[in-house]
XYZ file of N, CA and C in Angstrom:
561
model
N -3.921 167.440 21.754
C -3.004 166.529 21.121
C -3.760 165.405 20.428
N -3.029 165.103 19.463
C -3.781 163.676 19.337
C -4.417 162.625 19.329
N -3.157 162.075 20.665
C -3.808 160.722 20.977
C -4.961 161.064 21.427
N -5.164 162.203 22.392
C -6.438 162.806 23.251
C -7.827 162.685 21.835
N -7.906 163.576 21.186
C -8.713 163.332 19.758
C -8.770 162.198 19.380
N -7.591 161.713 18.733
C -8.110 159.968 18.432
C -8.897 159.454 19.361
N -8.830 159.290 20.786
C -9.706 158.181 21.636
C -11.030 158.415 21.600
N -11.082 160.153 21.564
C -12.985 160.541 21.435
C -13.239 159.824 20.559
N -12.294 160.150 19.285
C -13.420 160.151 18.138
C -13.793 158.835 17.875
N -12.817 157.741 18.404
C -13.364 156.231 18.573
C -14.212 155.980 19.711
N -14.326 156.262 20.670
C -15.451 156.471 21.704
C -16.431 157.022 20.778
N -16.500 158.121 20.338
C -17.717 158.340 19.499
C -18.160 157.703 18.472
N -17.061 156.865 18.020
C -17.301 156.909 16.614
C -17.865 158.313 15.613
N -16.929 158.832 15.086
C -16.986 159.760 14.586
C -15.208 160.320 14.283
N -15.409 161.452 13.064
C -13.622 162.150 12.804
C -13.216 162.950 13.478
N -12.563 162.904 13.050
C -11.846 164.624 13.501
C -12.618 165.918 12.354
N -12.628 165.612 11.287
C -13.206 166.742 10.525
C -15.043 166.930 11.717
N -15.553 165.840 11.931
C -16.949 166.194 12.432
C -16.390 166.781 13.597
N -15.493 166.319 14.328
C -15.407 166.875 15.497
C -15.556 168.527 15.715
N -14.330 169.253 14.650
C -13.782 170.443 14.589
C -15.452 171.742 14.103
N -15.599 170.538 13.144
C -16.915 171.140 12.775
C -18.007 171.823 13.215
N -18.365 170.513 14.064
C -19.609 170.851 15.463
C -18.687 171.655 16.389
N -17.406 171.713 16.564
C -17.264 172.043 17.754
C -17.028 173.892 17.507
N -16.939 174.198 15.766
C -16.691 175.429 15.133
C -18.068 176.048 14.920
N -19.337 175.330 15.000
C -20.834 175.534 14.931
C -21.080 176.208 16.557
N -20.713 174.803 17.948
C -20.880 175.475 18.831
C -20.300 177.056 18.555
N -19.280 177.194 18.808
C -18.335 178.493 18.590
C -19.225 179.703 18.162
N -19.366 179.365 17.038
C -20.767 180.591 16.126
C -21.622 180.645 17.044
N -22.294 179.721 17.650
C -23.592 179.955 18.101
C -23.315 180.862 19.159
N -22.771 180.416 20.066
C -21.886 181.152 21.142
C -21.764 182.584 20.709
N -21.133 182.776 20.137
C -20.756 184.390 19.526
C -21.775 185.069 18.807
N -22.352 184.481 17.914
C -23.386 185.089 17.333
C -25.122 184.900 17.996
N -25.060 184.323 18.488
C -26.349 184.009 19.441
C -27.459 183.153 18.257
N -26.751 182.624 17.168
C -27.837 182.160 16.382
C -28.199 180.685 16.144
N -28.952 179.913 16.314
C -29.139 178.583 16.272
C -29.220 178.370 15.015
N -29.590 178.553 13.997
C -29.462 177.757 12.395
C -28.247 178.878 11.644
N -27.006 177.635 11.808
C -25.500 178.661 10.940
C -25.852 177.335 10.044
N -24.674 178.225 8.460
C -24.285 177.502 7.459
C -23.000 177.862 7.832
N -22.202 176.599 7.332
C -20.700 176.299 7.119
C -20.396 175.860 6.269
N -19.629 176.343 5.094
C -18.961 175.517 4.103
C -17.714 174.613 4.854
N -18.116 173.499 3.583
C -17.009 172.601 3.677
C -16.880 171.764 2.456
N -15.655 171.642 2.483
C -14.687 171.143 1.159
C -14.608 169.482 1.054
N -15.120 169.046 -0.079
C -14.903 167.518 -0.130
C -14.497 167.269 -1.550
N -13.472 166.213 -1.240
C -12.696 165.863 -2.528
C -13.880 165.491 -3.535
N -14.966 165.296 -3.531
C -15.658 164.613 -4.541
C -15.217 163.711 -5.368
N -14.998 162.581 -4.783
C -14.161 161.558 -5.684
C -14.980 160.170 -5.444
N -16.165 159.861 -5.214
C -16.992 158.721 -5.200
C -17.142 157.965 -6.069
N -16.956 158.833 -7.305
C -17.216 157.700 -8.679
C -15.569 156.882 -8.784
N -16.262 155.265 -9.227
C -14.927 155.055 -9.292
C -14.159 155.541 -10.357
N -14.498 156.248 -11.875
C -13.356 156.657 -12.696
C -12.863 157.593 -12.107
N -13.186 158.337 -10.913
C -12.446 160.189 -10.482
C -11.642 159.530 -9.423
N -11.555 158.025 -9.103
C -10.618 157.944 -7.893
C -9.000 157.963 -8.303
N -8.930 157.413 -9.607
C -7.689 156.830 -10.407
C -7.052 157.969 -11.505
N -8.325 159.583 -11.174
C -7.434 160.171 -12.383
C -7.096 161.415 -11.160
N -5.789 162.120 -12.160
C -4.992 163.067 -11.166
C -5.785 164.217 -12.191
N -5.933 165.397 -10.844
C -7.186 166.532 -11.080
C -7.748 166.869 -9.820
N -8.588 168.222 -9.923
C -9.359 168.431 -8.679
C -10.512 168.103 -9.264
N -11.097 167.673 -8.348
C -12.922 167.745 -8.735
C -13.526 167.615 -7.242
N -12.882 168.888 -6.215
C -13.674 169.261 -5.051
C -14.849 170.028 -5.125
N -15.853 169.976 -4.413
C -16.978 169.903 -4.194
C -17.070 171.024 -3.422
N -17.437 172.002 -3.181
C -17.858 173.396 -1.918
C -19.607 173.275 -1.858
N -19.448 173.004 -0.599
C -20.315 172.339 0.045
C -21.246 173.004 1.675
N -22.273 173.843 1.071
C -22.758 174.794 2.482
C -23.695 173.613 3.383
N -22.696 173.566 4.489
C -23.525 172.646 5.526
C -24.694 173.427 6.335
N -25.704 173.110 6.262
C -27.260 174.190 7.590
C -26.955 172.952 8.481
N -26.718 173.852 10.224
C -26.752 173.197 11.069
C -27.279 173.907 12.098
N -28.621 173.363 12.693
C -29.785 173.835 14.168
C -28.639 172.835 14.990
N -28.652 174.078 16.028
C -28.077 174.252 17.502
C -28.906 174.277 18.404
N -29.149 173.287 19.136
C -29.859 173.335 20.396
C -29.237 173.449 21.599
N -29.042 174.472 22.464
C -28.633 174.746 23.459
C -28.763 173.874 24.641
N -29.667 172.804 24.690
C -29.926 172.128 25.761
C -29.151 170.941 25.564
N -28.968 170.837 24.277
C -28.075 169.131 23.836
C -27.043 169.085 23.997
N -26.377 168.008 24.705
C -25.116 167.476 24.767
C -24.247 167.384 23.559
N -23.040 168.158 23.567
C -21.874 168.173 22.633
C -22.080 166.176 22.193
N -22.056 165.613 22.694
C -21.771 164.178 22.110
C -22.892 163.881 21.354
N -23.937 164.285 21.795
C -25.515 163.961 20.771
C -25.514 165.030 19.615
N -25.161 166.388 19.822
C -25.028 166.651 18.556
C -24.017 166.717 17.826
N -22.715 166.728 18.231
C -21.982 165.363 17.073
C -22.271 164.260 16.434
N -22.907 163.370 17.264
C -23.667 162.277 16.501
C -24.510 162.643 15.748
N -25.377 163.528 15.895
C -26.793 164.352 15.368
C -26.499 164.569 13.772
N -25.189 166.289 14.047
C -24.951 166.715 13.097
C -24.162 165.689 12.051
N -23.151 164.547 12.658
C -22.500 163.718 11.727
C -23.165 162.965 10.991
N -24.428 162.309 11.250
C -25.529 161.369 10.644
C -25.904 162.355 9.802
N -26.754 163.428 10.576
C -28.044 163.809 9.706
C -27.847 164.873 8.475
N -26.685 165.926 9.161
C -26.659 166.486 7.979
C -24.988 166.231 6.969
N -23.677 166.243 7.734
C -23.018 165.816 7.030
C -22.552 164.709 6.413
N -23.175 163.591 6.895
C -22.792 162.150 6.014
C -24.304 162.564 4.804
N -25.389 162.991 5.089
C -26.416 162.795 4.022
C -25.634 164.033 3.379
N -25.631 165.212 3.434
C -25.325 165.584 2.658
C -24.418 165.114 1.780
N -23.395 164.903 2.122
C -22.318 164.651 1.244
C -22.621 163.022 0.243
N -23.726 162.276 0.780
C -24.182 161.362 0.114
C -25.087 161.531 -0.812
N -25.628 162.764 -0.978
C -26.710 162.849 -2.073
C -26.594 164.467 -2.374
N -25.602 165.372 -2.188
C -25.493 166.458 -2.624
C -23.967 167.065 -2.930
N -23.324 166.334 -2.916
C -22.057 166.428 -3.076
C -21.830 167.200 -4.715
N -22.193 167.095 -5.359
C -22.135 167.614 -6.781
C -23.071 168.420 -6.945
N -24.144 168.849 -6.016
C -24.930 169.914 -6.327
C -24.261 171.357 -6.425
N -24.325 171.736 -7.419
C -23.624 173.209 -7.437
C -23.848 174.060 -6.590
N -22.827 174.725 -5.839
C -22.686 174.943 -4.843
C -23.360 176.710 -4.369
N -23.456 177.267 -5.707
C -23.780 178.566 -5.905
C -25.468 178.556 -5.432
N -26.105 177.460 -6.259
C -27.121 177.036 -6.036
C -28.233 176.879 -4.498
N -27.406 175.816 -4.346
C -27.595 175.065 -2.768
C -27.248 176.285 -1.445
N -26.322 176.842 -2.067
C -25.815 178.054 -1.132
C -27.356 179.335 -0.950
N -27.839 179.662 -2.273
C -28.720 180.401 -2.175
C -30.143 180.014 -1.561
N -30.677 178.947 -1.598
C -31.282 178.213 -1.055
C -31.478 177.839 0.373
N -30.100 177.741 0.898
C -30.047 177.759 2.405
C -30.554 178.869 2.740
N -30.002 179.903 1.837
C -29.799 181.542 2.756
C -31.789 181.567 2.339
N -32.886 181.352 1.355
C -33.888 181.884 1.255
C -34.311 180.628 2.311
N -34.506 179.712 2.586
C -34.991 178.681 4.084
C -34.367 179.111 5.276
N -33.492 179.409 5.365
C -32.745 180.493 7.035
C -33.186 181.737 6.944
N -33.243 182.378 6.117
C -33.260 183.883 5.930
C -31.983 184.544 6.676
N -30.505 183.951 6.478
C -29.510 183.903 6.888
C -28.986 185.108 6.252
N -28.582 186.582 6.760
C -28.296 187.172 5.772
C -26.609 186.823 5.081
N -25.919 187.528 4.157
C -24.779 187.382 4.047
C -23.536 187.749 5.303
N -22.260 187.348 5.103
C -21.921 188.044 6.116
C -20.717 186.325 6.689
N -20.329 186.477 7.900
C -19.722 185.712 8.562
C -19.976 183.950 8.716
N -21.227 183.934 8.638
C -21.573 182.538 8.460
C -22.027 182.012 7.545
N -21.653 182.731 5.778
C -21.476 182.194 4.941
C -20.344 182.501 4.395
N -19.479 182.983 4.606
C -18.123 183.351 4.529
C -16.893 182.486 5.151
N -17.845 181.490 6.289
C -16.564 180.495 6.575
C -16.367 179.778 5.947
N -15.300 179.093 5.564
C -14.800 177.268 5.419
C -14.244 176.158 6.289
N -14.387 174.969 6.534
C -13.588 174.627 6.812
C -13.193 173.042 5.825
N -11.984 172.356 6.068
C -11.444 171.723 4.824
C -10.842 171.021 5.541
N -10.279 169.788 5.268
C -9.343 168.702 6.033
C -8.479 168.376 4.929
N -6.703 168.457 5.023
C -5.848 168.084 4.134
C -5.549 166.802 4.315
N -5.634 165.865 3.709
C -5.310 164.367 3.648
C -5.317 163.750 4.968
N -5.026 162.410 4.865
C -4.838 161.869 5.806
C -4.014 160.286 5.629
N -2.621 160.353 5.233
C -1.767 159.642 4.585
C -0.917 158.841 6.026
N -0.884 157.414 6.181
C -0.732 157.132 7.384
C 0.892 156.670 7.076
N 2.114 157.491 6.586
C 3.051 156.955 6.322
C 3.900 158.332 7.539
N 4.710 157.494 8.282
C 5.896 157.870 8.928
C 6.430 159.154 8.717
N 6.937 159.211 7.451
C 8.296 160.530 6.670
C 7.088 161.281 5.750
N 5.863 161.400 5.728
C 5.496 162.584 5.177
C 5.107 163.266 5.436
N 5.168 164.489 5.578
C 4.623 165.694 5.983
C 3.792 166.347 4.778
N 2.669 167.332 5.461
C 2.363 167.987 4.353
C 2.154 169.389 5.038
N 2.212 170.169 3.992
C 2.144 171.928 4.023
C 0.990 172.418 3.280
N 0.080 173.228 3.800
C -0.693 173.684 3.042
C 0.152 175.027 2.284
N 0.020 175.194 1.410
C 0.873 176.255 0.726
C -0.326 177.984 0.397
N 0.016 178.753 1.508
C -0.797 179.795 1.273
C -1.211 180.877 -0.210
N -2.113 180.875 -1.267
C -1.889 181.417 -2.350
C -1.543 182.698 -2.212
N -1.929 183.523 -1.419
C -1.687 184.899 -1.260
C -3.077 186.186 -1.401
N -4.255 184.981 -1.515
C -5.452 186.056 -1.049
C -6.255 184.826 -0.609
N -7.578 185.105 0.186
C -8.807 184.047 0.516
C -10.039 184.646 0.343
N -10.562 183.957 -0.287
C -11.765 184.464 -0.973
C -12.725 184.476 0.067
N -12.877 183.743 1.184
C -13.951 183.888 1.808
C -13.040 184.374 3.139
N -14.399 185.150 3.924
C -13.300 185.870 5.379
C -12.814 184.991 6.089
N -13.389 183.785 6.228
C -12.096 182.721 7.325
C -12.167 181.854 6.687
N -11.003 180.847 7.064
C -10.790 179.831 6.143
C -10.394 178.891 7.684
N -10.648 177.396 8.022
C -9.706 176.576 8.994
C -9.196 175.417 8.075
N -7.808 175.053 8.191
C -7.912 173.707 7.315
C -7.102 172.584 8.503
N -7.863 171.932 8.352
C -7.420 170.771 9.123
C -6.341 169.664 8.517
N -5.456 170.202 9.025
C -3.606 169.562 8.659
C -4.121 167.802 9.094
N -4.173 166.443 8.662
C -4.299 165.526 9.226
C -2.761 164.948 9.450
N -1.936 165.237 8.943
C -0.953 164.304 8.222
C 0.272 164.702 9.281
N 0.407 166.052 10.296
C 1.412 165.830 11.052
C 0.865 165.688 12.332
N -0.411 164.720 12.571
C -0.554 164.100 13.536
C 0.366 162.747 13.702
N 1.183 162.250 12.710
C 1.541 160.644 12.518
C 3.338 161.646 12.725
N 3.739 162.897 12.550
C 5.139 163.165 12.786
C 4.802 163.552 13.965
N 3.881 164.830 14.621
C 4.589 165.509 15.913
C 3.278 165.519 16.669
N 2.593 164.144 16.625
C 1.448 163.989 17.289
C 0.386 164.797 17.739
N 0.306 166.288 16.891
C -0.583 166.713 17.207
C -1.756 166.697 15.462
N -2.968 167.490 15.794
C -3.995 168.402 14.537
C -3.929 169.452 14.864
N -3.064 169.829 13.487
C -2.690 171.333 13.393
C -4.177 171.976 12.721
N -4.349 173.285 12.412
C -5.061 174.488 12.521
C -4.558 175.328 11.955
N -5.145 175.287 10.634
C -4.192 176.383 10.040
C -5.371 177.450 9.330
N -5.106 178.695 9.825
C -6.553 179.559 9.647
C -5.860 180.822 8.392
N -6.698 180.567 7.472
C -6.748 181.703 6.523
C -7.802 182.547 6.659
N -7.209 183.792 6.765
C -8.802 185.037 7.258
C -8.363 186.792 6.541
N -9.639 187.307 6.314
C -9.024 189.065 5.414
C -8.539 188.988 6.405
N -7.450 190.195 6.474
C -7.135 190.836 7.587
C -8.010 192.213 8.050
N -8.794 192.537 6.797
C -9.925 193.568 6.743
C -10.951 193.567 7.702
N -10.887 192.025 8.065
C -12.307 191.842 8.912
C -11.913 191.108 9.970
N -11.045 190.648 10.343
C -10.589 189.961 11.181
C -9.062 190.167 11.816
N -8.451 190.486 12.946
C -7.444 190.300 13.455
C -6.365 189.202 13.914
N -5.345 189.494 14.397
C -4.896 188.513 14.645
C -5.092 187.893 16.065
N -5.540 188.989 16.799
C -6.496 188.619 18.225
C -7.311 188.059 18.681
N -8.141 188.168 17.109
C -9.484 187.523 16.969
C -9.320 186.281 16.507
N -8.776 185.837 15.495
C -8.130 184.538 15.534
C -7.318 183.743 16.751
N -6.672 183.889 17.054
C -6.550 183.618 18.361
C -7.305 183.570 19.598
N -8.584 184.263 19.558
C -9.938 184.025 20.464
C -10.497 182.769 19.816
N -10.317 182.509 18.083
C -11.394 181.657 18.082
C -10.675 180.702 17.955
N -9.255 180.436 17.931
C -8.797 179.155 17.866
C -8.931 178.556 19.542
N -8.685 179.287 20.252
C -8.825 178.991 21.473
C -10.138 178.384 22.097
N -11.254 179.341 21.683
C -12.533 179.018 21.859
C -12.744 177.374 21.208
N -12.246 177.189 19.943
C -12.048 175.311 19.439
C -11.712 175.118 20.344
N -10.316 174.943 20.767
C -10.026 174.211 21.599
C -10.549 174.022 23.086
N -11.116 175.073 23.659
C -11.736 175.012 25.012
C -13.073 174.065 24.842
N -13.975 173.964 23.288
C -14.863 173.196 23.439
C -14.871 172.014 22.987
């Protein structure tokens, strides 16, 4: 629930997007047995001040590299991963083309293709007004095999962070989704 999330993430200092993140990295590592995953993630790219004031997308896809150390405490590498690689990244690579930066990870990991460059995850707004709700509206295909988007906005109606997972159905079940939403939440 919520309030439960809100208090970490002020005890930590830190979001909810870092939270879900690291806690979707543990997850991989866990399952795949691999300590250096990439994760995409979606940022509005809107830093300059003329892109704050005009209506448009100009999001950013964004492959996060994150080393997993098995011996470290979930709270140190939240802090870890939130400092070192996703606040810098997104402070000095945010507009790097993403096709680019993506290939690059994979020749420094030697990461092949496959599941852990195929995820996303994304956070939908976070609008602190009473009466709004928001819906992510499904297009009707997903380009990459899983998708998580982090609903912020009906935490302020029905007090929870919703989870809303787009995945093929080619490669993934509905069982299996449900293992890994669970697996979030257990860590």
């Amino acid at each position: 629930l919520y309030p439960e999330i809100d208090e970490f993430c002020k005890v930590n200092r830190t979001s909810i997007f870092k939270l879900i993140f690291c806690s979707l990295a543990v997850y991989m590592n866990r399952v795949t047995g691999q300590d250096d995953l990439v994760i995409t993630g979606v940022n509005h790219n809107r830093t300059q001040e003329n892109r704050r004031k005009v209506i448009g997308m100009f999001v950013s896809t964004i492959p996060f590299r994150v080393s997993i150390n098995g011996d470290m405490a979930f709270n140190l590498f939240l802090e870890q991963t939130g400092k070192e690689t996703i606040n810098y990244i997104l402070k000095n690579h945010q507009q790097y083309p993403f096709d680019l930066l993506a290939a690059e990870l994979r020749e420094i990991s030697g990461a092949d293709t496959g599941f852990l460059w195929d995820t996303v995850i994304s956070a939908h707004g976070d609008v602190e007004k009473e009466n709004f709700q928001f819906e992510h509206v499904y297009q009707g295909c997903q380009a990459n095999a899983f998708a998580i988007h982090i609903n912020y906005n009906n935490k302020y109606i029905d007090g929870i962070v919703e989870l809303e997972y787009e995945y093929q159905v080619e490669l993934f079940s509905r069982g299996e989704i449900q293992r890994i939403h669970q697996g979030l939440v257990n860590i």
